Coordinates of C-alpha atoms and ligand atoms in Angstrom, one line a residue:
Chain A
X1 CA -0.8 6.5 26.4
X2 CA 1.9 7.9 24.1
X3 CA 5.5 8.1 25.4
X4 CA 8.1 9.6 23.0
X5 CA 11.7 9.2 24.5
X6 CA 15.0 10.4 23.0
X7 CA 13.6 10.3 19.5
X8 CA 16.1 11.2 16.7
X9 CA 15.8 11.4 13.1
X10 CA 18.1 12.5 10.4
X11 CA 18.0 11.9 6.5
X12 CA 21.1 10.7 4.6
X13 CA 20.8 11.9 1.1
X14 CA 22.9 9.5 -1.1
X15 CA 22.4 11.6 -4.2
X16 CA 24.2 14.5 -2.5
X17 CA 27.2 12.5 -1.6
X18 CA 25.8 11.1 1.7
X19 CA 24.9 14.6 3.0
X20 CA 23.0 14.3 6.4
X21 CA 20.1 16.5 7.3
X22 CA 19.1 16.5 11.1
X23 CA 15.2 16.6 11.3
X24 CA 15.4 16.8 15.1
X25 CA 17.1 15.1 18.0
X26 CA 16.6 13.9 21.5
X27 CA 12.8 14.7 21.5
X28 CA 10.9 13.4 24.7
X29 CA 7.4 14.1 25.8
X30 CA 4.3 12.3 26.6
X31 CA 0.3 12.4 26.3
X32 CA -2.4 11.1 28.4
X33 CA -5.9 10.2 27.2
X34 CA -8.0 13.1 26.5
X35 CA -5.1 15.5 26.5
X36 CA -3.3 17.5 23.8
X37 CA 0.2 18.3 23.4
X38 CA 1.3 21.0 21.1
X39 CA 4.8 20.9 19.5
X40 CA 6.4 24.2 18.8
X41 CA 9.6 25.1 17.1
X42 CA 10.5 27.4 14.1
X43 CA 9.9 26.5 10.4
X44 CA 12.2 23.5 9.6
X45 CA 12.5 22.8 13.2
X46 CA 11.2 19.2 12.8
X47 CA 7.5 19.5 13.9
X48 CA 6.2 17.6 10.8
X49 CA 8.9 15.0 11.1
X50 CA 8.1 14.2 14.8
X51 CA 4.4 13.6 13.6
X52 CA 5.6 11.4 10.8
X53 CA 7.8 9.4 12.7
X54 CA 4.7 8.5 15.1
X55 CA 2.8 7.6 12.0
X56 CA 5.7 5.8 10.7
X57 CA 5.8 7.6 7.4
X58 CA 9.5 8.2 8.5
X59 CA 11.6 5.7 10.3
X60 CA 13.2 7.1 13.3
X61 CA 16.9 6.5 13.8
X62 CA 16.9 6.2 17.4
X63 CA 14.5 6.3 20.5
X64 CA 11.1 4.8 21.4
X65 CA 7.6 5.7 20.8
X66 CA 5.6 3.7 23.3
X67 CA 1.9 3.4 22.5
X68 CA -0.7 1.7 24.7
X69 CA -3.0 0.1 22.1
X70 CA -6.3 -1.7 23.0
X71 CA -5.8 -4.3 20.2
X72 CA -2.1 -4.9 20.3
X73 CA -1.1 -4.0 23.9
X74 CA 2.1 -1.9 24.8
X75 CA 4.0 -1.4 21.4
X76 CA 7.0 0.6 20.2
X77 CA 5.9 2.3 17.1
X78 CA 9.6 3.1 16.2
X79 CA 10.0 -0.6 15.6
X80 CA 6.7 -2.1 15.3
X81 CA 6.5 -4.5 12.2
X82 CA 4.4 -2.9 9.2
X83 CA 1.3 -5.1 9.4
X84 CA 0.8 -4.0 13.0
X85 CA 1.5 -0.4 12.1
X86 CA -1.3 -0.8 9.4
X87 CA -3.6 -2.3 12.1
X88 CA -3.1 0.8 14.3
X89 CA -3.5 3.1 11.2
X90 CA -6.8 1.4 10.3
X91 CA -8.4 1.6 14.0
X92 CA -6.4 3.6 16.4
X93 CA -4.2 6.3 15.1
X94 CA -5.5 9.1 12.8
X95 CA -3.6 11.8 11.1
X96 CA -4.4 15.2 9.6
X97 CA -1.4 15.8 7.3
X98 CA -0.2 19.5 6.6
X99 CA -1.6 19.2 3.0
X100 CA -4.4 16.9 1.5
X101 CA -3.1 13.9 -0.4
X102 CA -5.7 12.1 -2.2
X103 CA -6.0 9.8 -4.9
X104 CA -7.2 11.0 -8.3
X105 CA -10.8 10.4 -9.4
X106 CA -12.2 9.7 -5.9
X107 CA -15.1 11.7 -4.8
X108 CA -15.1 13.8 -1.6
X109 CA -17.6 11.5 0.1
X110 CA -15.5 8.4 -0.9
X111 CA -12.4 10.0 0.5
X112 CA -14.0 10.8 3.8
X113 CA -15.9 7.5 4.0
X114 CA -12.9 5.2 3.3
X115 CA -11.4 5.1 6.8
X116 CA -14.6 3.8 8.2
X117 CA -15.0 1.3 5.4
X118 CA -11.6 0.1 6.0
X119 CA -12.3 -0.3 9.7
X120 CA -15.3 -2.6 8.7
X121 CA -18.2 -0.1 8.7
X122 CA -21.0 -0.9 6.2
X123 CA -20.5 1.3 3.2
X124 CA -23.9 2.9 3.2
X125 CA -23.5 3.9 6.7
X126 CA -20.1 5.2 6.2
X127 CA -21.3 7.4 3.4
X128 CA -24.0 8.9 5.6
X129 CA -21.6 9.5 8.5
X130 CA -19.2 11.2 5.8
X131 CA -22.1 13.5 4.5
X132 CA -22.8 14.4 8.3
X133 CA -19.1 15.2 9.0
X134 CA -18.8 17.3 5.7
X135 CA -22.0 19.2 6.7
X136 CA -20.7 19.8 10.1
X137 CA -17.5 21.4 8.5
X138 CA -19.7 23.5 6.2
X139 CA -18.4 22.0 3.0
X140 CA -21.1 22.9 0.3
X141 CA -23.3 20.0 -0.8
X142 CA -22.3 20.4 -4.4
X143 CA -18.8 19.4 -3.7
X144 CA -19.7 16.2 -2.0
X145 CA -19.5 14.2 -5.4
X146 CA -16.7 16.2 -6.9
X147 CA -12.9 15.4 -6.8
X148 CA -11.0 17.1 -4.1
X149 CA -8.0 17.7 -6.1
X150 CA -9.6 20.8 -7.5
X151 CA -10.6 22.4 -4.2
X152 CA -9.5 25.5 -2.5
X153 CA -6.8 25.2 0.1
X154 CA -9.4 25.6 2.9
X155 CA -11.9 23.2 1.3
X156 CA -9.1 20.6 0.9
X157 CA -8.1 21.1 4.5
X158 CA -11.6 20.5 5.9
X159 CA -11.9 17.3 3.8
X160 CA -8.6 16.2 5.4
X161 CA -10.0 16.8 8.8
X162 CA -13.3 15.1 7.8
X163 CA -11.5 12.2 6.9
X164 CA -9.7 12.0 10.1
X165 CA -12.3 12.7 12.5
X166 CA -15.1 10.5 10.9
X167 CA -13.9 7.7 13.0
X168 CA -12.8 7.7 16.6
X169 CA -9.0 7.5 17.1
X170 CA -7.2 6.8 20.3
X171 CA -4.4 9.1 19.1
X172 CA -4.8 12.0 16.7
X173 CA -1.7 13.6 14.9
X174 CA -2.7 17.2 13.8
X175 CA -0.3 19.1 11.3
X176 CA -1.4 22.7 11.0
X177 CA -5.0 21.5 10.7
X178 CA -6.3 25.1 10.7
X179 CA -3.8 26.7 8.7
X180 CA -5.9 28.0 5.8
X181 CA -9.2 28.2 7.6
X182 CA -11.3 31.3 8.3
X183 CA -12.1 32.2 11.7
X184 CA -15.7 30.5 11.8
X185 CA -14.2 27.2 10.4
X186 CA -11.4 27.3 12.9
X187 CA -14.0 27.5 15.6
X188 CA -15.9 24.5 14.2
X189 CA -12.6 22.5 13.9
X190 CA -11.6 23.2 17.3
X191 CA -15.1 22.3 18.7
X192 CA -15.0 18.9 17.0
X193 CA -11.4 18.4 18.4
X194 CA -12.6 19.3 21.8
X195 CA -15.3 16.5 21.4
X196 CA -12.7 14.0 20.5
X197 CA -10.7 15.0 23.5
X198 CA -13.8 14.5 25.9
X199 CA -14.1 11.1 24.4
X200 CA -10.5 10.3 25.4
X201 CA -8.6 10.9 22.2
X202 CA -5.1 12.1 22.9
X203 CA -3.5 14.5 20.5
X204 CA -0.2 15.7 19.3
X205 CA -0.6 18.8 17.3
X206 CA 1.3 21.6 15.5
X207 CA -0.4 24.9 15.0
X208 CA 1.5 27.8 13.5
X209 CA -1.0 30.3 15.2
X210 CA -0.2 30.4 19.0
X211 CA -3.6 31.8 20.1
X212 CA -5.4 28.9 18.1
X213 CA -3.0 26.4 19.8
X214 CA -3.7 27.8 23.3
X215 CA -7.5 27.0 22.8
X216 CA -6.8 23.2 22.5
X217 CA -3.4 22.5 24.2
X218 CA -3.0 21.0 27.6
X219 CA 0.8 21.3 27.3
X220 CA 3.4 22.6 25.0
X221 CA 6.6 21.0 23.9
X222 CA 9.4 22.9 22.2
X223 CA 11.8 21.2 20.0
X224 CA 15.2 22.3 21.0
X225 CA 16.8 24.7 18.4
X226 CA 19.9 22.5 18.2
X227 CA 22.3 22.6 15.4
X228 CA 19.8 20.5 13.5
X229 CA 17.7 22.9 11.8
X230 CA 20.4 25.7 11.9
X231 CA 22.4 23.5 9.7
X232 CA 19.6 22.8 7.5
X233 CA 18.5 26.4 7.1
X234 CA 22.0 27.3 6.0
X235 CA 22.8 26.3 2.4
Chain B
X1 CA -2.4 -11.0 14.6
X2 CA -3.5 -13.2 11.8
X3 CA -0.9 -15.7 10.1
X4 CA 0.1 -14.5 6.8
X5 CA -1.6 -16.3 3.7
X6 CA 1.8 -16.7 2.2
X7 CA 5.2 -16.8 3.6
X8 CA 8.1 -16.6 1.2
X9 CA 11.6 -17.2 2.3
X10 CA 15.0 -17.5 0.6
X11 CA 13.6 -17.6 -2.9
X12 CA 16.4 -17.9 -5.5
X13 CA 16.4 -18.4 -9.2
X14 CA 19.6 -19.0 -11.2
X15 CA 19.5 -19.3 -14.9
X16 CA 22.5 -21.1 -16.0
X17 CA 25.0 -23.8 -14.4
X18 CA 25.4 -21.9 -11.3
X19 CA 28.7 -22.0 -9.1
X20 CA 29.5 -21.6 -5.5
X21 CA 30.2 -17.8 -5.9
X22 CA 27.1 -16.8 -7.9
X23 CA 25.3 -15.2 -4.8
X24 CA 28.3 -13.6 -3.4
X25 CA 29.5 -11.7 -6.6
X26 CA 26.2 -10.6 -7.8
X27 CA 23.6 -8.1 -6.3
X28 CA 23.2 -4.3 -6.0
X29 CA 26.8 -3.9 -4.4
X30 CA 28.3 -5.8 -7.5
X31 CA 25.9 -3.9 -9.7
X32 CA 24.9 -6.8 -11.8
X33 CA 22.9 -10.0 -11.8
X34 CA 25.4 -11.9 -13.8
X35 CA 27.8 -14.1 -12.2
X36 CA 31.4 -13.1 -13.2
X37 CA 32.8 -16.6 -12.9
X38 CA 30.1 -18.8 -14.5
X39 CA 28.0 -16.3 -16.4
X40 CA 24.8 -17.5 -14.9
X41 CA 22.0 -14.9 -14.4
X42 CA 21.1 -14.5 -10.8
X43 CA 17.4 -13.4 -11.6
X44 CA 16.6 -13.4 -7.9
X45 CA 18.2 -14.3 -4.6
X46 CA 17.2 -14.6 -1.1
X47 CA 13.9 -13.1 -1.6
X48 CA 11.7 -13.0 1.6
X49 CA 8.3 -11.6 2.3
X50 CA 4.8 -12.2 3.9
X51 CA 1.7 -11.7 2.1
X52 CA -1.4 -11.3 4.0
X53 CA -5.1 -12.1 3.0
X54 CA -6.3 -8.5 2.8
X55 CA -3.4 -6.8 1.4
X56 CA -1.9 -5.5 -1.9
X57 CA 1.8 -5.7 -1.8
X58 CA 4.0 -3.6 -4.4
X59 CA 7.0 -5.0 -5.9
X60 CA 9.1 -2.3 -7.8
X61 CA 12.5 -1.9 -9.3
X62 CA 14.3 -1.4 -12.5
X63 CA 14.1 -3.4 -15.6
X64 CA 15.7 -6.9 -15.3
X65 CA 15.7 -6.6 -11.3
X66 CA 13.8 -9.8 -11.0
X67 CA 10.4 -8.8 -10.4
X68 CA 8.7 -11.1 -13.1
X69 CA 10.9 -13.9 -11.9
X70 CA 9.7 -13.8 -8.5
X71 CA 6.0 -13.7 -9.9
X72 CA 6.6 -16.7 -12.3
X73 CA 8.1 -18.7 -9.4
X74 CA 5.2 -18.1 -7.2
X75 CA 2.9 -19.2 -10.1
X76 CA 5.0 -22.4 -10.5
X77 CA 5.8 -21.4 -14.1
X78 CA 9.4 -21.8 -13.5
X79 CA 11.3 -24.0 -11.0
X80 CA 13.0 -22.1 -8.1
X81 CA 16.7 -23.0 -7.5
X82 CA 16.2 -22.7 -3.9
X83 CA 13.7 -21.4 -1.4
X84 CA 10.2 -21.9 0.5
X85 CA 6.8 -20.6 -0.4
X86 CA 4.5 -21.7 2.5
X87 CA 0.7 -21.3 2.3
X88 CA -1.2 -20.9 5.5
X89 CA -5.0 -21.4 5.0
X90 CA -6.2 -20.2 8.4
X91 CA -8.5 -23.4 8.9
X92 CA -10.1 -23.2 5.4
X93 CA -10.9 -26.7 4.5
X94 CA -10.4 -28.1 0.8
X95 CA -14.3 -27.7 0.4
X96 CA -14.3 -24.1 1.6
X97 CA -11.8 -22.7 -0.9
X98 CA -8.7 -24.3 0.8
X99 CA -6.2 -26.6 -0.9
X100 CA -5.4 -29.0 1.8
X101 CA -1.8 -27.9 1.8
X102 CA -1.9 -25.8 4.9
X103 CA 1.6 -25.1 6.2
X104 CA 3.3 -27.1 3.3
X105 CA 6.2 -25.7 1.2
X106 CA 4.5 -25.6 -2.2
X107 CA 7.8 -25.5 -4.0
X108 CA 8.4 -29.1 -2.8
X109 CA 5.1 -30.4 -4.3
X110 CA 4.9 -32.3 -7.7
X111 CA 3.8 -30.3 -10.8
X112 CA 0.3 -32.1 -10.7
X113 CA -0.4 -30.8 -7.2
X114 CA 1.1 -27.3 -8.0
X115 CA -1.3 -26.9 -11.1
X116 CA -4.3 -28.1 -8.8
X117 CA -3.2 -25.1 -6.3
X118 CA -2.7 -22.7 -9.1
X119 CA -6.2 -23.5 -10.6
X120 CA -7.8 -23.4 -7.2
X121 CA -6.3 -20.3 -5.4
X122 CA -4.3 -18.2 -8.0
X123 CA -5.1 -15.8 -10.6
X124 CA -2.3 -14.0 -12.8
X125 CA -2.2 -11.1 -15.3
X126 CA 1.0 -11.5 -17.4
X127 CA 3.2 -8.6 -18.1
X128 CA 2.4 -9.7 -22.0
X129 CA -1.3 -10.4 -22.8
X130 CA 0.0 -13.0 -25.3
X131 CA 1.3 -15.2 -22.4
X132 CA -2.1 -15.0 -20.6
X133 CA -4.6 -15.2 -23.4
X134 CA -5.2 -17.3 -26.5
X135 CA -5.4 -14.5 -28.9
X136 CA -7.4 -16.3 -31.8
X137 CA -10.2 -18.0 -29.5
X138 CA -13.3 -15.9 -28.1
X139 CA -12.9 -13.9 -24.9
X140 CA -15.7 -16.0 -23.4
X141 CA -13.8 -19.1 -24.5
X142 CA -10.6 -18.0 -22.8
X143 CA -12.3 -17.7 -19.6
X144 CA -14.4 -20.9 -19.9
X145 CA -11.1 -22.7 -20.3
X146 CA -10.1 -21.5 -17.0
X147 CA -13.5 -22.3 -15.3
X148 CA -13.2 -25.8 -16.8
X149 CA -9.8 -26.3 -15.1
X150 CA -11.2 -25.1 -11.9
X151 CA -13.9 -27.9 -12.0
X152 CA -16.9 -26.0 -13.6
X153 CA -18.9 -28.4 -15.8
X154 CA -22.2 -27.0 -16.9
X155 CA -22.0 -25.2 -20.2
X156 CA -24.8 -22.7 -19.4
X157 CA -23.3 -21.7 -16.1
X158 CA -19.8 -21.3 -17.5
X159 CA -21.1 -19.0 -20.3
X160 CA -23.1 -16.9 -17.7
X161 CA -20.1 -16.7 -15.3
X162 CA -17.7 -15.8 -18.2
X163 CA -20.3 -12.9 -19.2
X164 CA -20.5 -11.6 -15.6
X165 CA -16.9 -11.4 -15.2
X166 CA -16.3 -9.6 -18.3
X167 CA -19.1 -7.2 -17.3
X168 CA -17.3 -6.6 -14.0
X169 CA -14.0 -5.8 -15.7
X170 CA -16.0 -3.4 -18.1
X171 CA -15.7 -5.5 -21.3
X172 CA -19.1 -5.4 -22.9
X173 CA -20.8 -8.8 -22.6
X174 CA -21.8 -8.4 -26.2
X175 CA -18.3 -8.8 -27.2
X176 CA -17.5 -12.0 -25.4
X177 CA -17.5 -14.2 -28.5
X178 CA -14.9 -12.0 -30.2
X179 CA -11.3 -13.0 -29.8
X180 CA -9.0 -10.8 -27.9
X181 CA -6.9 -10.2 -30.9
X182 CA -9.7 -7.8 -32.1
X183 CA -9.3 -5.7 -28.8
X184 CA -7.2 -2.8 -27.8
X185 CA -4.3 -3.3 -25.2
X186 CA -6.6 -2.0 -22.2
X187 CA -9.2 -4.4 -23.3
X188 CA -7.0 -7.2 -23.5
X189 CA -5.6 -6.5 -20.0
X190 CA -9.2 -6.3 -18.8
X191 CA -10.0 -9.8 -20.5
X192 CA -7.0 -11.1 -18.6
X193 CA -8.1 -9.7 -15.4
X194 CA -11.5 -11.3 -15.9
X195 CA -9.8 -14.6 -16.7
X196 CA -7.6 -14.3 -13.4
X197 CA -10.7 -13.6 -11.2
X198 CA -12.7 -16.4 -12.5
X199 CA -11.8 -19.1 -10.0
X200 CA -12.4 -16.2 -7.2
X201 CA -8.5 -16.5 -6.2
X202 CA -7.2 -16.1 -2.8
X203 CA -4.1 -14.9 -4.6
X204 CA -3.8 -12.5 -7.6
X205 CA -0.6 -11.7 -9.3
X206 CA -0.3 -8.7 -11.5
X207 CA 2.6 -8.1 -13.5
X208 CA 3.1 -4.6 -15.1
X209 CA -0.7 -4.5 -15.4
X210 CA -0.7 -1.0 -17.2
X211 CA 2.5 -0.9 -19.0
X212 CA 2.1 0.2 -22.6
X213 CA -1.4 1.5 -22.2
X214 CA -2.4 5.1 -22.8
X215 CA -2.5 7.2 -19.5
X216 CA -6.4 7.4 -19.6
X217 CA -6.7 3.7 -20.2
X218 CA -4.1 3.1 -17.4
X219 CA -6.3 5.1 -15.0
X220 CA -9.4 3.1 -15.8
X221 CA -7.6 -0.2 -15.3
X222 CA -6.1 0.9 -11.9
X223 CA -9.5 2.2 -10.8
X224 CA -10.9 -1.2 -11.7
X225 CA -8.2 -3.1 -9.5
X226 CA -9.0 -0.8 -6.7
X227 CA -12.9 -1.4 -6.9
X228 CA -12.2 -5.2 -7.2
X229 CA -10.1 -5.2 -4.3
X230 CA -12.6 -3.4 -2.2
X231 CA -15.3 -6.0 -3.3
X232 CA -13.3 -9.3 -3.2
X233 CA -10.7 -9.3 -0.5
X234 CA -8.0 -11.0 -2.6
X235 CA -4.3 -11.0 -1.4
X236 CA -2.7 -9.2 -4.4
X237 CA 1.0 -8.8 -5.6
X238 CA 1.4 -6.0 -7.8
X239 CA 4.7 -5.9 -9.8
X240 CA 5.5 -2.6 -11.5
X241 CA 8.4 -0.4 -12.4
X242 CA 6.2 2.5 -11.8
X243 CA 6.1 4.0 -8.5
X244 CA 2.9 5.8 -9.2
X245 CA 1.0 2.5 -9.8
X246 CA 2.3 1.3 -6.5
X247 CA 1.5 4.5 -4.7
X248 CA -2.1 4.0 -6.1
X249 CA -2.6 0.4 -5.1
X250 CA -0.4 -0.8 -2.3
X251 CA 0.1 -0.1 1.5
X252 CA 3.4 -2.0 1.5
X253 CA 6.2 -2.1 -1.1
X254 CA 9.3 -4.1 -1.8
X255 CA 12.1 -2.6 -3.7
X256 CA 14.4 -5.0 -5.9
X257 CA 17.6 -4.4 -7.6
X258 CA 19.8 -6.8 -9.3
X259 CA 17.7 -9.7 -8.2
X260 CA 17.6 -8.7 -4.4
X261 CA 15.2 -6.9 -2.2
X262 CA 17.1 -3.8 -1.2
X263 CA 14.2 -2.2 0.9
X264 CA 10.8 -3.2 2.1
X265 CA 8.5 -0.9 4.0
X266 CA 5.2 1.0 4.2
X267 CA 4.5 2.6 0.8
X268 CA 4.3 5.9 2.1
X269 CA 7.8 5.4 4.0
X270 CA 9.2 4.1 0.8
X271 CA 8.1 7.2 -1.0
X272 CA 8.8 9.9 1.9
X273 CA 11.8 8.4 3.5
X274 CA 13.6 6.1 1.2
X275 CA 16.7 4.9 2.6
X276 CA 18.7 2.8 0.1
X277 CA 20.5 4.8 -2.5
X278 CA 18.6 3.0 -5.3
X279 CA 15.3 3.7 -3.9
X280 CA 16.1 7.4 -3.3
X281 CA 17.2 7.7 -6.9
X282 CA 14.1 6.0 -8.1
X283 CA 11.8 8.2 -5.8
X284 CA 13.6 11.5 -7.1
X285 CA 13.1 10.3 -10.7
X286 CA 9.3 10.2 -10.2
X287 CA 7.6 12.7 -12.5
Ligands
LIG1 N1 11.7 13.6 3.7 C1 12.7 14.4 3.8 N2 14.1 14.3 3.3 C2 14.9 15.1 3.6 N3 14.8 16.1 4.6 C3 13.8 16.3 5.1 C4 12.7 15.4 4.9 N4 11.6 15.9 5.6 C5 12.0 16.8 6.5 N5 13.4 17.1 6.2 C6 14.2 18.2 6.7 O1 14.0 18.1 8.2 C7 13.9 19.3 8.8 C8 12.8 19.3 9.5 O2 11.6 19.3 8.7 P1 10.0 19.4 9.2 O3 9.2 19.5 8.0 O4 9.9 18.5 10.2 O5 9.9 20.9 9.9 P2 8.6 21.7 10.5 O6 9.1 22.2 11.8 O7 7.6 21.0 10.2 O8 8.7 23.1 9.5 P3 7.3 23.9 9.0 O9 7.1 24.7 10.2 O10 7.9 24.6 7.9 O11 6.3 22.9 8.5 C9 14.0 20.3 7.6 O12 15.5 20.7 7.5 C10 13.7 19.5 6.4 O13 14.2 20.1 5.2
LIG2 N1 14.6 -17.6 -19.3 C1 15.6 -16.9 -19.1 N2 16.9 -17.2 -19.2 C2 17.9 -16.4 -19.0 N3 17.7 -15.3 -18.2 C3 16.5 -14.9 -17.9 C4 15.4 -15.6 -18.3 N4 14.4 -15.0 -17.9 C5 14.7 -13.9 -17.3 N5 16.2 -13.8 -17.5 C6 16.8 -12.7 -16.7 O1 16.5 -12.6 -15.3 C7 16.6 -11.2 -14.9 C8 15.3 -10.9 -14.2 O2 14.4 -10.8 -15.2 P1 12.8 -10.4 -14.9 O3 12.1 -10.6 -16.1 O4 12.4 -11.1 -13.6 O5 13.1 -8.8 -14.6 P2 11.9 -7.6 -14.3 O6 12.4 -7.1 -13.1 O7 10.7 -8.4 -14.4 O8 12.2 -6.7 -15.6 P3 11.1 -5.7 -16.6 O9 10.8 -4.7 -15.5 O10 12.0 -5.4 -17.6 O11 9.9 -6.5 -16.7 C9 16.8 -10.5 -16.1 O12 18.4 -10.2 -16.1 C10 16.6 -11.5 -17.4 O13 17.3 -11.1 -18.5
LIG3 MG1 5.7 21.1 9.1
LIG4 MG1 9.0 -7.9 -15.8
LIG5 ZN1 28.5 -18.3 -10.7

């Protein structure tokens, strides 16, 4: 369903005299429906950047990201026009970012129900589903109407997960979704991810904890430690 | 995929006599929008983008980069030097909120028809409230004027609609008989928004909506726009020099410099992976 081939990403920093930073180079892997591939590499090795390229928060320099979309057919996410990328983000591709980024003054329930509302679900129903998802993730009821900006790291991360899992995605991108969770919460999240896989969702994930990764991964892909991150690590 | 609502191509505006070298010798590389040969101001040149029915599109750039010019050209306030603005009505008939000018270059129409189109499908909030409101007549009267232009005739209905619009934009109905000059900047902007929405426009043009307002008032106005957009489905162009505003309201953004679009992309991509030197400078200067 997703085929990444010879993907390459670098940054040119014009304010630093055109300095180039390689995020990763020559990345190739694929994922089938209902399967999860886990990316591994040392810190700075380009894991988050690969996910961001698939979501198109980053524009890749070279390579293809072939995605089989029910609504748009076979597309190349590396070059797809922005309106179509937004269509896929709205209905088919979900993303749990490494850190929660939310707009100010939006309550937890509204943050979580928004993706459903954007997908055309009635607002009342979406809010009920948001409440169910938050309960499943053991977010205290008292926080439902509060603003997530002030939450603890683990609470924010669970809100982030709730927001991504409230609707079905064909492809889910997960960047350290369990990093700041206690063991019990990790178990709940993995159960929820397992449910998604059984319903056919494909996943590309990054976990810093190998033992957690092994509970969900069907395969691992190691980003080659080429000169990219070595150069970036050295000042 | 749906057609866009508006397709803008090669839009240009030159203030001054113009000469054959105006375009080549201005722009981001030249670092100016003033033609060195004829001293004309190339306020914008070769602007192209699509606006879809359900989207909010951001336009950012430094002062003088041509953002307001683009808006004023789309609103037919100024005559473009060149370019096309095509409207696609996706089958809407003139009785169903359409204009009957599907697939026509709106810039080629006469001013009478342009005014009709503007009254029927456009709403604008000007950078300066003095451009958008008559400061000495009542707020309700400002809106009534717009409703009359859009074909409303019944006095009672006009008054009720004006009151409702003001309430939706959080201006107390009790104050609809007061003129905007009595109001704070934030309230004036809300009256402008109410007026802009009065004809249920398909296209909303917002120019520096929150510039010059206190931070807390800014936040309320932005929240209002977010809420209205959820409720109304109106294609919106948000012009701002503030990337924070664009981050809050839009999913796609155009970046302008010296009258040109230097970068266009998804808003999160513009913020996290900016490519043009000017965009990088702008993003790194945020907060
Ligand atoms: N927006 C950006 N602008 C400039 N450089 C960037 C950007 N994003 C990532 N990089 C650089 O690209 C390289 C890869 O970063 P990335 O965040 O993908 O690594 P990672 O494997 O996710 O690391 P970690 O495990 O620490 O999260 C790093 O050198 C990083 O500094
Ligand atoms: N009537 C006019 N006559 C001559 N030049 C004009 C006129 N109106 C605008 N300009 C020039 O056109 C250029 C673009 O102006 P515009 O108002 O579109 O900029 P802007 O991006 O909206 O700036 P700001 O952020 O300051 O509002 C500027 O150099 C401006 O001086
Ligand atoms: Mg990372
Ligand atoms: Mg302006
Ligand atoms: Zn010239």
